[in-house]
Coordinates of C-alpha atoms in Angstrom, one line a residue:
Chain A
M191 CA 86.3 72.5 110.7
I192 CA 82.7 74.7 110.1
R193 CA 80.8 72.4 106.6
L194 CA 76.7 72.7 106.6
N195 CA 75.8 69.4 105.5
R196 CA 72.5 70.9 103.7
N197 CA 71.1 67.5 102.5
D198 CA 71.5 65.9 106.3
R199 CA 69.5 69.5 107.6
E200 CA 66.7 69.0 105.2
G201 CA 62.9 68.5 106.6
H202 CA 64.4 69.9 110.0
G203 CA 62.3 72.9 112.0
D204 CA 64.0 76.5 112.9
H205 CA 64.7 74.6 116.3
G206 CA 66.1 71.8 115.1
D207 CA 68.6 74.3 113.0
R208 CA 69.2 76.8 115.6
N209 CA 71.0 74.0 117.8
D210 CA 73.1 72.4 114.7
A211 CA 74.4 75.8 113.9
A212 CA 74.8 76.8 117.3
T213 CA 77.3 73.5 117.8
R214 CA 79.1 73.9 114.4
G215 CA 79.3 77.6 115.4
G216 CA 82.1 76.7 117.8
A217 CA 83.6 74.5 116.2
S218 CA 86.0 76.0 114.8
V219 CA 87.7 78.7 113.3
A220 CA 91.7 79.0 112.1
E221 CA 90.8 75.6 110.6
S222 CA 87.9 76.8 108.8
V223 CA 89.3 79.9 108.3
R224 CA 92.5 78.6 106.6
R225 CA 90.3 76.7 104.0
A226 CA 88.8 78.9 102.9
S227 CA 91.4 81.1 102.6
G228 CA 93.2 79.0 99.9
D229 CA 94.9 75.7 101.6
G230 CA 92.5 73.8 102.4
A231 CA 90.0 74.7 99.4
E232 CA 90.5 71.7 97.3
E233 CA 90.1 69.9 100.1
M234 CA 86.2 71.0 101.2
K235 CA 85.7 70.4 97.5
A236 CA 86.4 67.0 97.9
G237 CA 84.5 66.6 100.6
S238 CA 81.4 65.0 100.6
V239 CA 79.6 67.5 102.4
G240 CA 78.3 70.6 100.9
R241 CA 78.7 74.1 100.6
M242 CA 81.4 75.9 102.8
D243 CA 79.9 77.9 105.7
P244 CA 79.1 82.2 103.8
I245 CA 80.8 82.6 107.4
C246 CA 83.8 81.0 106.3
H247 CA 84.0 82.1 103.0
W248 CA 83.3 86.4 104.7
L249 CA 86.5 85.9 106.6
G250 CA 88.8 84.2 104.7
L251 CA 87.6 87.2 102.1
L252 CA 88.6 88.7 104.5
Q253 CA 91.4 87.3 106.1
R254 CA 93.5 87.6 102.7
M255 CA 92.7 91.8 102.5
L256 CA 94.1 92.1 106.2
K257 CA 97.4 91.8 104.8
L258 CA 98.9 92.1 109.1
P259 CA 101.2 89.7 110.5
A260 CA 99.8 86.2 111.0
D261 CA 99.4 86.6 114.4
I262 CA 97.2 89.7 114.6
Q263 CA 95.9 88.2 111.0
S264 CA 94.7 85.1 113.3
A265 CA 93.6 87.3 116.3
V266 CA 91.7 89.6 114.6
V267 CA 89.5 87.0 112.3
V268 CA 88.8 84.5 115.8
E269 CA 88.0 87.7 116.8
L270 CA 84.8 88.5 114.4
E271 CA 84.2 85.0 113.8
S272 CA 83.1 84.7 117.1
H273 CA 80.5 88.0 116.8
L274 CA 79.0 86.6 114.1
R275 CA 78.4 83.3 115.5
E276 CA 76.9 85.2 118.8
H277 CA 75.1 87.4 116.2
V278 CA 73.3 85.0 114.1
R279 CA 72.3 83.3 118.1
D280 CA 70.2 85.6 118.3
L281 CA 69.8 86.3 114.6
M282 CA 68.8 82.6 115.5
L283 CA 66.5 83.0 118.6
E284 CA 64.6 86.3 116.2
G285 CA 63.1 83.7 114.2
L286 CA 65.4 84.4 111.0
N287 CA 67.0 80.3 109.5
E288 CA 70.3 80.1 109.8
D289 CA 71.2 81.2 106.5
Q290 CA 68.8 84.4 106.7
A291 CA 70.8 84.6 110.0
M292 CA 74.4 84.3 108.4
R293 CA 73.8 86.6 105.6
R294 CA 72.2 89.1 107.9
A295 CA 75.5 89.2 110.3
I296 CA 77.6 89.0 107.6
A297 CA 75.7 92.3 106.0
D298 CA 75.8 93.7 109.3
L299 CA 80.1 93.7 109.5
G300 CA 79.9 95.6 106.5
D301 CA 82.2 94.7 103.0
A302 CA 85.3 93.0 104.0
A303 CA 87.6 95.2 101.9
G304 CA 86.1 98.7 103.7
L305 CA 86.8 96.2 106.9
A306 CA 89.8 95.5 106.2
A307 CA 91.5 98.6 105.9
S308 CA 89.8 99.8 108.8
L309 CA 90.9 97.3 111.2
R310 CA 94.9 97.7 109.2
S311 CA 95.4 100.9 109.5
A312 CA 94.5 100.4 113.2
H313 CA 96.8 97.4 113.8
R314 CA 99.3 99.2 111.7
P315 CA 99.3 102.5 112.6
H316 CA 103.1 103.3 112.7
R317 CA 103.5 103.3 109.1
R318 CA 103.3 106.2 107.9
M319 CA 105.9 107.4 110.3
L320 CA 108.6 104.7 110.1
M321 CA 107.8 106.1 106.1
H322 CA 109.0 109.3 107.1
V323 CA 111.6 108.4 109.3
A324 CA 113.2 106.2 106.0
L325 CA 112.9 109.0 103.7
F326 CA 114.0 111.6 106.1
A327 CA 117.6 109.4 106.2
I328 CA 117.2 109.3 103.1
A329 CA 116.6 113.0 102.9
G330 CA 119.4 114.0 104.9
S331 CA 122.1 111.1 102.3
A332 CA 120.3 112.5 99.4
L333 CA 121.1 116.0 101.3
G334 CA 125.1 115.6 101.8
L335 CA 125.4 113.7 98.2
S336 CA 123.9 116.9 96.9
V337 CA 125.9 118.8 99.1
F338 CA 129.3 117.3 98.1
A339 CA 128.3 117.9 94.2
I340 CA 128.6 121.2 94.7
R341 CA 131.8 121.0 95.7
G342 CA 132.6 118.6 93.1
P343 CA 135.4 115.4 93.9
A344 CA 137.5 115.3 96.2
Q345 CA 140.7 115.2 95.0
S346 CA 142.1 111.2 93.9
G347 CA 145.7 111.3 95.7
P348 CA 145.7 109.0 98.2
V349 CA 142.7 108.5 98.4
A350 CA 142.6 107.0 94.6
A351 CA 144.4 104.3 95.3
D352 CA 141.6 102.9 97.4
T353 CA 140.0 101.4 94.1
P354 CA 137.5 99.0 94.2
P355 CA 138.4 95.0 94.1
E356 CA 137.8 94.0 90.9
S357 CA 133.9 92.7 91.4
S358 CA 132.9 96.2 91.2
L359 CA 132.1 97.3 87.7
L360 CA 130.6 100.6 88.6
A361 CA 134.4 101.3 89.2
R362 CA 135.6 100.9 86.2
T363 CA 132.8 102.2 84.2
P364 CA 134.7 105.1 82.4
V365 CA 132.4 108.1 83.6
A366 CA 131.8 111.9 82.7
P367 CA 134.6 114.5 84.7
A368 CA 132.4 114.2 88.3
G369 CA 133.2 118.5 87.8
N370 CA 129.8 118.1 84.7
S371 CA 127.1 116.8 87.8
S372 CA 127.7 121.1 88.8
G373 CA 128.9 121.8 85.8
G374 CA 125.1 123.7 84.6
Q375 CA 125.4 121.3 81.4
A376 CA 123.1 118.5 80.7
G377 CA 123.6 115.0 81.8
P378 CA 126.1 113.5 79.6
A379 CA 125.1 110.5 76.6
I380 CA 125.5 108.0 79.4
A381 CA 124.1 103.6 78.3
P382 CA 121.0 103.7 81.4
R383 CA 121.6 100.4 81.1
A384 CA 125.1 100.8 82.0
G385 CA 123.9 101.0 85.0
A386 CA 121.6 99.1 85.5
A387 CA 124.0 96.7 84.1
A388 CA 127.2 97.8 86.3
G389 CA 125.0 98.5 89.5
A390 CA 125.1 94.9 90.0
G391 CA 128.7 96.0 90.2
G392 CA 129.1 98.9 92.0
A393 CA 125.5 99.8 93.4
S394 CA 126.5 98.7 96.9
N395 CA 128.8 101.9 96.5
L396 CA 125.9 103.9 97.0
L397 CA 123.7 102.6 98.8
A398 CA 124.0 105.1 101.3
P399 CA 123.1 103.6 105.0
A400 CA 120.1 105.2 106.7
A401 CA 122.4 106.1 109.8
E402 CA 125.3 107.4 107.7
S403 CA 126.2 111.0 108.7
L404 CA 126.8 113.6 106.8
D405 CA 130.3 113.3 107.0
E406 CA 130.5 110.1 106.2
A407 CA 128.8 110.1 103.5
Q408 CA 131.1 112.3 101.9
L409 CA 133.7 110.7 102.5
R410 CA 131.8 107.6 100.9
L411 CA 131.1 110.0 97.3
T412 CA 134.7 111.2 97.5
N413 CA 136.4 107.5 97.9
L414 CA 133.7 106.1 95.1
L415 CA 135.0 110.0 92.6
A416 CA 138.5 109.2 93.4
S417 CA 138.2 105.6 92.2
R418 CA 136.0 106.7 89.0
A419 CA 138.1 108.9 88.4
A420 CA 141.1 105.6 88.1
A421 CA 139.4 104.4 86.6
E422 CA 138.3 107.0 84.1
A423 CA 142.7 107.1 83.3
T424 CA 142.3 103.3 82.2
S425 CA 142.9 102.9 78.7
A426 CA 139.4 103.4 76.9
A427 CA 139.2 99.3 75.6
Y428 CA 139.8 98.3 79.3
A429 CA 137.4 100.4 80.6
R430 CA 134.9 99.4 77.9
A431 CA 136.2 95.4 78.7
A432 CA 135.2 96.6 82.4
R433 CA 131.9 97.5 81.0
R434 CA 130.9 94.2 79.7
Y435 CA 128.8 91.6 81.6
T436 CA 127.9 88.4 82.3
T437 CA 125.5 86.1 81.6
H438 CA 124.9 82.9 84.2
E439 CA 125.1 81.0 80.2
G440 CA 128.8 82.8 80.6
E441 CA 128.2 85.1 77.7
T442 CA 129.0 88.1 77.6
F443 CA 127.8 91.4 76.8
T444 CA 127.7 95.5 76.3
P445 CA 125.1 96.9 77.7
E446 CA 123.8 99.8 75.5
S447 CA 121.2 102.4 75.9
I448 CA 118.0 100.7 74.4
A449 CA 117.5 102.5 71.6
P450 CA 115.7 101.8 68.2
I451 CA 116.9 99.0 66.7
E452 CA 118.1 99.9 62.6
G453 CA 118.3 97.6 59.4
R454 CA 115.8 95.6 57.8
V455 CA 115.8 91.7 57.8
T456 CA 114.5 89.6 54.8
V457 CA 114.2 85.9 54.7
S458 CA 112.6 83.7 53.6
L459 CA 113.0 80.7 55.2
A460 CA 111.2 77.3 55.5
D461 CA 110.8 74.9 58.1
V462 CA 115.0 75.7 59.5
T463 CA 115.6 75.7 63.2
L464 CA 115.8 78.9 65.4
V465 CA 119.7 78.7 65.3
E466 CA 119.6 78.8 61.9
A467 CA 116.6 81.6 62.0
A468 CA 118.3 83.0 64.0
N469 CA 121.7 83.6 61.7
A470 CA 119.3 84.5 58.5
I471 CA 118.5 87.3 60.0
G472 CA 121.1 88.5 61.7
K473 CA 123.1 87.9 57.9
S474 CA 120.4 89.7 56.3
I475 CA 120.7 92.5 58.8
N476 CA 124.4 93.0 58.7
K477 CA 124.6 92.7 63.0
P478 CA 125.8 90.1 65.1
F479 CA 122.5 88.5 66.2
Y480 CA 122.9 87.3 69.9
F481 CA 120.4 84.9 71.1
H482 CA 120.2 85.1 75.3
A483 CA 120.8 81.8 76.4
T484 CA 117.4 81.8 77.7
A485 CA 115.4 82.7 75.1
W486 CA 116.9 79.3 73.8
G487 CA 115.3 76.8 76.2
E488 CA 113.1 74.3 74.9
F489 CA 112.8 76.7 71.8
K490 CA 116.5 75.6 70.6
D491 CA 115.1 73.3 68.5
K492 CA 112.1 74.4 67.5
R493 CA 111.5 74.6 63.8
V494 CA 110.2 77.3 62.4
T495 CA 109.4 79.3 58.4
L496 CA 109.6 82.4 58.5
E497 CA 108.8 84.9 54.8
L498 CA 109.4 88.8 55.0
K499 CA 110.5 91.1 53.2
D500 CA 112.5 94.2 54.3
A501 CA 110.2 94.1 57.5
G502 CA 112.0 95.7 60.4
I503 CA 113.3 94.4 64.2
D504 CA 110.0 94.8 66.0
L505 CA 107.9 92.9 63.2
T506 CA 109.7 89.8 62.5
M507 CA 110.1 89.5 66.0
R508 CA 106.7 89.6 66.4
V509 CA 106.2 87.0 63.6
L510 CA 109.4 84.5 65.1
N511 CA 107.1 85.3 67.7
D512 CA 103.5 83.9 66.2
A513 CA 105.4 80.8 64.8
L514 CA 106.8 80.0 68.2
S515 CA 104.1 81.0 70.1
M516 CA 105.9 83.3 72.6
H517 CA 103.5 86.2 74.5
G518 CA 103.3 88.1 77.1
G519 CA 106.8 87.8 78.8
Y520 CA 107.9 84.8 77.1
A521 CA 107.8 87.0 73.7
L522 CA 111.3 87.5 72.1
V523 CA 112.9 91.1 72.1
A524 CA 115.5 92.5 71.1
R525 CA 118.0 95.3 72.0
Q526 CA 121.1 96.7 69.8
L527 CA 123.4 96.5 72.6
D528 CA 127.9 98.1 70.9
G529 CA 126.6 96.6 67.0
T530 CA 124.9 94.0 68.7
I531 CA 121.6 92.7 68.1
E532 CA 119.8 91.0 71.6
V533 CA 117.5 88.9 71.7
A534 CA 115.5 87.3 74.5
P535 CA 112.0 87.0 76.2
Q536 CA 110.6 90.0 77.5
M537 CA 111.0 89.6 81.3
Y538 CA 114.6 88.9 81.3
F539 CA 115.0 93.0 79.8
D540 CA 112.3 93.6 82.2
K541 CA 114.5 92.4 85.4
L542 CA 117.7 94.0 83.7
E543 CA 115.9 97.6 82.6
R544 CA 113.2 98.0 85.3
R545 CA 112.8 100.9 88.1
L546 CA 112.1 101.8 90.9
V547 CA 110.0 105.0 91.2
S548 CA 108.6 107.0 94.1
Y549 CA 105.2 108.8 93.2
N550 CA 103.6 111.0 95.2
I551 CA 100.3 110.2 95.7
S552 CA 99.6 112.6 98.8
A553 CA 97.3 115.0 96.1
L554 CA 94.7 111.4 95.9
E555 CA 94.7 111.2 99.8
D556 CA 93.5 113.9 100.0
G557 CA 90.0 113.1 97.9
D558 CA 88.3 110.5 97.6
I559 CA 90.2 107.7 96.4
C560 CA 90.1 105.3 98.7
M561 CA 94.1 104.4 98.4
D562 CA 93.7 100.3 99.1
E563 CA 92.1 100.4 95.7
L564 CA 94.8 102.5 93.9
L565 CA 97.6 98.7 94.2
P566 CA 95.1 96.3 93.3
T567 CA 94.3 98.8 90.2
I568 CA 97.2 99.8 88.7
T569 CA 97.9 96.0 88.7
E570 CA 94.6 95.2 86.8
L571 CA 95.0 97.7 84.5
V572 CA 98.9 97.5 83.3
E573 CA 99.4 94.3 82.0
P574 CA 98.5 92.1 84.6
D575 CA 100.4 89.0 84.3
A576 CA 103.6 91.4 84.8
W577 CA 103.2 91.8 88.7
R578 CA 104.1 89.6 91.7
E579 CA 100.8 90.0 93.2
H580 CA 99.9 87.8 89.4
G581 CA 102.6 85.4 89.9
G582 CA 104.6 87.5 86.7
E583 CA 108.7 89.0 87.8
S584 CA 108.2 91.9 86.5
A585 CA 106.8 94.4 88.6
M586 CA 106.4 95.2 92.3
G587 CA 104.6 97.8 94.8
K588 CA 103.5 98.6 97.8
V589 CA 101.8 102.6 98.9
L590 CA 103.4 104.0 101.4
G591 CA 101.9 106.3 103.6
N592 CA 101.8 109.2 100.3
R593 CA 104.5 107.2 98.8
L594 CA 103.7 104.7 95.6
L595 CA 106.2 102.4 95.1
I596 CA 107.1 101.1 92.0
E597 CA 109.2 99.1 90.3
A598 CA 108.3 98.2 86.6
P599 CA 109.9 98.4 83.9
P600 CA 109.8 102.2 82.2
R601 CA 107.3 101.5 79.2
M602 CA 105.2 99.8 82.4
H603 CA 105.7 102.8 84.1
A604 CA 104.3 105.5 81.6
R605 CA 100.9 103.3 81.7
I606 CA 101.3 103.6 85.2
A607 CA 101.7 107.5 85.2
W608 CA 98.5 107.3 82.6
V609 CA 96.3 105.3 85.0
L610 CA 96.5 108.2 88.0
R611 CA 96.4 110.9 86.4
Q612 CA 93.0 109.6 85.7
L613 CA 92.6 109.4 88.8
K614 CA 93.8 113.1 89.7
E615 CA 91.3 114.2 87.6
S616 CA 88.5 112.3 88.7
G617 CA 89.7 113.0 92.3
S618 CA 89.8 116.7 93.7
A619 CA 93.4 116.9 94.0
D620 CA 94.6 120.0 92.3
T621 CA 98.0 118.7 91.9
I622 CA 99.7 116.2 91.5
R623 CA 103.8 115.4 90.9
W624 CA 104.6 113.2 88.6
H625 CA 108.0 113.5 88.3
I626 CA 110.7 111.6 90.5
D627 CA 110.3 111.8 93.6
M628 CA 111.1 114.2 96.5
P629 CA 110.5 112.9 100.1
D630 CA 108.5 116.3 101.9
C631 CA 111.7 117.0 103.8
A632 CA 114.0 117.4 101.4
P633 CA 115.2 120.3 99.8
T634 CA 112.2 121.9 98.2
P635 CA 113.0 122.5 94.2
A636 CA 112.3 124.9 91.8
P637 CA 108.7 124.4 90.9
I638 CA 109.8 121.8 87.7
S639 CA 108.4 123.1 84.7
A640 CA 109.3 122.5 80.9
P641 CA 112.4 124.0 80.5
A642 CA 113.6 125.4 77.1
A643 CA 117.1 123.9 77.8
P644 CA 117.6 121.2 79.9
A645 CA 117.9 122.4 83.6
R646 CA 118.8 121.0 86.9
I647 CA 117.2 120.7 89.7
P648 CA 119.9 120.2 93.2
G649 CA 118.8 117.8 96.5
A650 CA 115.6 116.0 94.5
V651 CA 116.0 112.5 95.8
I652 CA 116.2 110.3 92.9
V653 CA 115.6 106.2 93.5
M654 CA 116.9 104.2 91.0
A655 CA 116.8 99.6 91.5
D656 CA 119.8 98.5 89.5
Q657 CA 118.6 94.3 88.7
D658 CA 119.7 93.0 91.8
A659 CA 116.9 95.8 93.7
R660 CA 119.5 97.6 95.3
I661 CA 118.4 101.1 95.7
A662 CA 121.0 104.7 95.2
L663 CA 120.3 107.7 95.0
A664 CA 121.0 110.7 93.5
P665 CA 121.5 113.9 94.1
E666 CA 119.9 116.4 90.8
L667 CA 117.2 116.1 88.4
V668 CA 117.8 116.5 85.2
V669 CA 114.8 118.2 83.1
D670 CA 115.5 118.6 79.6
S671 CA 112.5 119.8 77.4
Q672 CA 110.2 116.5 76.9
G673 CA 109.0 117.2 80.2
P674 CA 108.6 116.5 84.0
L675 CA 107.2 113.6 83.8
I676 CA 107.9 110.3 85.4
A677 CA 110.6 108.3 84.1
D678 CA 110.4 106.5 81.2
R679 CA 114.1 106.4 80.8
V680 CA 115.7 107.1 84.8
D681 CA 119.4 106.2 84.6
L682 CA 122.4 105.9 87.2
H683 CA 124.6 108.5 86.4
P684 CA 128.1 107.5 87.0
G685 CA 128.7 109.9 88.3
L686 CA 125.1 110.1 90.6
I687 CA 123.2 112.2 87.7
A688 CA 120.2 110.8 87.7
Q689 CA 118.6 111.8 84.1
T690 CA 114.9 111.7 83.6
R691 CA 112.5 112.2 80.6
S692 CA 109.4 112.4 80.5
R693 CA 106.7 112.4 77.4
A694 CA 104.1 114.7 79.3
N695 CA 103.6 117.2 81.9
G696 CA 102.3 115.7 85.5
T697 CA 102.2 119.2 86.9
R698 CA 99.7 120.4 84.1
Chain B
M437 CA 89.2 122.9 121.8
F438 CA 87.7 120.6 120.0
G439 CA 89.7 120.1 117.5
R440 CA 88.8 116.4 116.9
S441 CA 85.9 115.1 114.6
F442 CA 83.2 114.7 117.4
Q443 CA 81.2 112.0 115.7
R444 CA 85.1 109.9 116.4
D445 CA 85.2 111.2 119.8
A446 CA 81.7 110.2 120.6
S447 CA 82.7 106.2 119.2
Q448 CA 85.4 106.3 122.1
L449 CA 83.6 108.0 124.4
L450 CA 81.1 106.2 124.3
L451 CA 83.7 102.7 124.6
L452 CA 85.4 103.9 127.2
S453 CA 81.5 104.5 129.2
V454 CA 80.5 101.4 129.0
L455 CA 84.2 99.4 129.7
A456 CA 84.7 101.6 132.5
E457 CA 81.3 99.9 134.1
K458 CA 82.4 96.5 133.3
P459 CA 84.5 94.1 131.6
L460 CA 83.0 93.5 128.0
Y461 CA 83.8 91.1 124.6
G462 CA 83.0 93.1 121.5
Y463 CA 80.0 91.6 120.4
A464 CA 78.7 92.3 124.0
M465 CA 80.2 95.9 123.6
T466 CA 77.7 96.4 120.2
K467 CA 74.8 95.1 122.9
E468 CA 75.3 97.1 125.7
V469 CA 75.3 100.1 123.2
A470 CA 71.9 99.7 121.7
A471 CA 70.7 98.8 124.8
K472 CA 71.4 102.0 126.1
S473 CA 70.4 103.8 123.9
G474 CA 67.0 101.6 123.4
G475 CA 67.8 100.6 119.7
E476 CA 69.3 104.2 118.9
L477 CA 72.9 103.6 118.5
K478 CA 74.4 100.6 117.0
L479 CA 77.7 100.3 116.8
T480 CA 78.8 98.7 114.0
P481 CA 82.0 96.3 113.7
G482 CA 83.8 98.0 111.0
V483 CA 83.7 101.1 113.5
L484 CA 84.4 99.4 116.5
Y485 CA 86.8 96.9 116.3
P486 CA 89.9 99.3 114.0
L487 CA 88.5 101.9 117.8
L488 CA 89.6 99.1 120.4
A489 CA 92.3 98.0 118.4
K490 CA 92.8 101.4 118.2
L491 CA 92.5 102.7 122.2
E492 CA 94.0 99.4 123.1
R493 CA 97.4 100.1 120.8
S494 CA 96.7 103.4 122.9
G495 CA 97.3 101.8 126.3
F496 CA 93.4 103.1 127.4
I497 CA 92.5 99.1 126.9
D498 CA 94.0 96.0 127.5
S499 CA 92.4 92.2 126.4
S500 CA 92.6 88.6 127.7
W501 CA 91.3 85.9 125.6
E502 CA 88.8 84.1 127.0
T503 CA 87.8 80.0 126.2
I504 CA 84.5 79.0 125.9
R505 CA 84.3 75.4 127.9
S506 CA 81.8 73.8 127.2
D507 CA 80.3 73.0 130.8
R508 CA 78.3 75.5 130.6
R509 CA 79.2 77.4 133.2
A510 CA 82.1 79.2 130.9
V511 CA 84.1 82.3 132.9
S512 CA 86.0 84.0 131.6
D513 CA 89.6 85.3 134.2
V514 CA 88.7 88.1 133.1
A515 CA 84.6 87.7 133.8
A516 CA 84.9 86.2 137.3
N517 CA 86.8 88.6 138.3
E518 CA 84.8 91.8 137.4
G519 CA 81.5 89.1 138.3
V520 CA 80.1 88.8 135.1
A521 CA 79.3 85.4 133.7
A522 CA 79.1 83.8 130.7
D523 CA 77.0 80.8 130.2
E524 CA 77.2 80.4 126.9
D525 CA 76.6 76.4 126.5
E526 CA 76.9 75.9 122.9
A527 CA 79.8 78.0 122.0
A528 CA 82.2 75.3 123.4
G529 CA 85.3 75.7 122.5
R530 CA 85.5 79.4 120.9
K531 CA 87.5 81.6 121.9
R532 CA 86.3 85.4 122.6
K533 CA 88.2 88.8 123.4
W534 CA 86.7 90.1 126.8
Y535 CA 88.2 94.0 126.5
R536 CA 89.2 96.1 130.0
L537 CA 89.0 99.6 130.9
T538 CA 93.0 101.0 132.3
D539 CA 94.0 103.3 134.9
K540 CA 95.0 105.3 131.5
G541 CA 91.7 105.0 130.1
R542 CA 90.4 106.0 133.7
A543 CA 92.5 109.1 132.8
E544 CA 91.9 109.1 129.9
L545 CA 87.8 108.6 129.7
A546 CA 87.7 111.4 133.2
S547 CA 89.4 113.9 130.7
A548 CA 87.4 113.5 127.4
L549 CA 84.2 113.1 129.4
K550 CA 85.2 117.0 130.5
D551 CA 85.8 118.3 126.8
H552 CA 82.2 117.0 126.9
H553 CA 80.3 118.6 129.2
A554 CA 82.6 121.3 128.6
Y555 CA 81.6 121.0 124.2
V556 CA 77.4 120.7 125.9
N557 CA 77.2 123.5 127.7
M558 CA 79.3 126.0 125.4
L559 CA 76.8 124.1 122.6
A560 CA 73.8 125.4 124.6
A561 CA 74.3 128.6 125.1
F562 CA 73.5 129.2 121.2
L563 CA 69.8 126.7 121.6
P564 CA 66.3 127.7 121.6
R565 CA 66.0 125.9 125.0
S566 CA 62.1 124.5 123.1
G567 CA 63.7 124.3 119.5
G568 CA 63.7 126.7 116.8
Q569 CA 60.3 124.7 115.7
E570 CA 58.5 125.9 118.6
E571 CA 60.3 129.5 118.5
T572 CA 59.0 130.1 115.3
S573 CA 55.7 129.2 115.7
S574 CA 54.8 131.2 118.6

C-alpha cells in the first residue's frame, strides 16, 4: 500500500525523498487503487498516515471512469502506474521534489476523464458494431411484423386453440381488431398502463428473438393475434377482470390511463391517522381512495392534521406529503384507475410507467459534444436522485453507438429531450430526430412533421419496456397533430401499435 | 490513397518503427521517441496507451508482463530474449508491460512506410526546394 507519511519525511532533503518515493512507488498498485477508488477509503482516512498518494488518487479517479471489464481495467491501471512512477523518478532525478514530480507526471497524463474515454474507446472498439448488429436484428424482426401488420391478422381457426396460459394477461386484454393497425385511423383509445401492467404477463409473447426469421416472427404474431381474438370473444366482464393485476400485497387494480384526477377535497382533520385521513379524503371526493401497500409502510399509523377546502388532488397530495415529510421518490402521488384513486410513492408509479426510449444522437456526435459526458450531464440535470447511477430506481440510461437509450418515466423523458435539444442547438448538428427512433437499417419512413390528422409511419421500430424491463416491438409509429417528438406517452397497443404524443417538434 | 488522418497514421508509424528495433514498454517508448527526435516529438500517454491498445487488438503488436525483481537485475523475458536489460532497483514488485512487433505488425509497418514515402514524394512535387520565404526575398 502506498502511503505518504509527511511527518516522517520532514527534514529530509530531496535525495532522501527520492529513495523513499522510489521504494514506495514499487510497493503496490491494485491495492492502492482499490483503496483510492473507494473500497478502502475509510481505512485510508482512519490510518495513522498522512494524505493519499496523488498518483493513487488519480488512478482511482481514472479507474472509476474507465468502466471496462475488470481484468482489462486492472491491467490499464497497473501499466499507467508504472508509467507514472518511472516518470516521477526521472523528474526527481532532474531536480524536482517528490510532490512537484508527481504533479508534473500526472499533468502530463492529461485529464483523467479524457484519457479514460480514449482508453475505453480503444479497448471496446466493437461496441458500436455490436449495437448495429443488435439494431439490425431488431429491425429485421420489426420489418417482419410490419409486413404482417399490412397483411392483416391471420384467421383464428386452428390457431385460436393456442390460447396462452391463464397467467398471460395480455392475451386476455380486450383489444381493437388487429386490422385497425393498417386501417388508417388513429390508434384506438387504449390505456397506457394497461399495456404496461398487462405486459408483465404478455410481453414475452412479443419479444422478438434476435435470430428469429421472418417466418418465425409471422407465426409468432399469428398465434398472438389469434389468441387475442379468442380473448376478445369472451365476455366484457371477463376481459375486464383479466385486466386486473395483483400487487405483492394481494390488492388488485384495474389500470387506466394517467388522466387528470377530477374532484375536489374539503376536509378538516386534526391529529388523525393516515388511514383515517385517506378515508376522509375519499369520502370528500366521493371516490374510492386506495392507498397502495407500499405507501403505508411506517407511516400507516402516523398522525396528520389536514385543513383543506375545495382543494384539487395535487394540492391534497402536496399537503399530505408536507405533513408526512415525504419528498422525492417517496412522495405520495395519485392516479385515477377505473374510478378509484390510487395513491402510492412516486417511485412505485415510476416503475410502472417508465418507458425505454431510444434517442438518435448521431447528430450530436458530429458536433463538439463529448459523448462520454452526455449521460452524466443528463443524470445531473434531470432528477438526479432518480437515476440508478445515483442510487435511484426510476431511471437508467446508456449510450450505445449513436443511440442514447433511456428508461425513465414519461415526465423525465420530456426533460431529457429538452436537454438534448439545448445540446443540439449549441452544437453543429443540423437536425436531430426526437421521436421514438428507428434503427438506421429499418425502412426509412416519410419525414416526420406534425400532420393535421393522425398519420401512420410504417416501418418504424418502437422499443418499449414494461415494468419488468422486457422489451417489445411495434411496427408503426402514430403521430398526431400535437407533433412527433419524444414519447411523453408511449403505449403498448395490444395490436402492436405504438402511439406517441409529443409536446414539441424536434425536427424544427 | 491517403484517406486516413495523416497525424494519426504518423503516431502509429512512429510506434511501429520504434518497436521494430526492440521491444519496449510504454514509458520507454515516450523516452525513445523524445530521444530520437531530439526532444521535438513528445508522445503523450493520452495518445500512446490507447494507440497501443488499438495496435495490440489489431494484432500488430503483442505484449507480456514483467515483474521487476528486487535483485537489481530485473530482466523481463521479453527483454532477455532481445538483450534489453532493465536494471531497476527501486521498483521491485512493480509490473511493466512490454510490447513487441508481430509479423503482422512488420508487414503493416512496411506497407505504411511505402505509403508514407509515396506521400512525401507526392508532397515534394508541390513544395519549393528552399521554402517560400527565400523565394520571395530573392
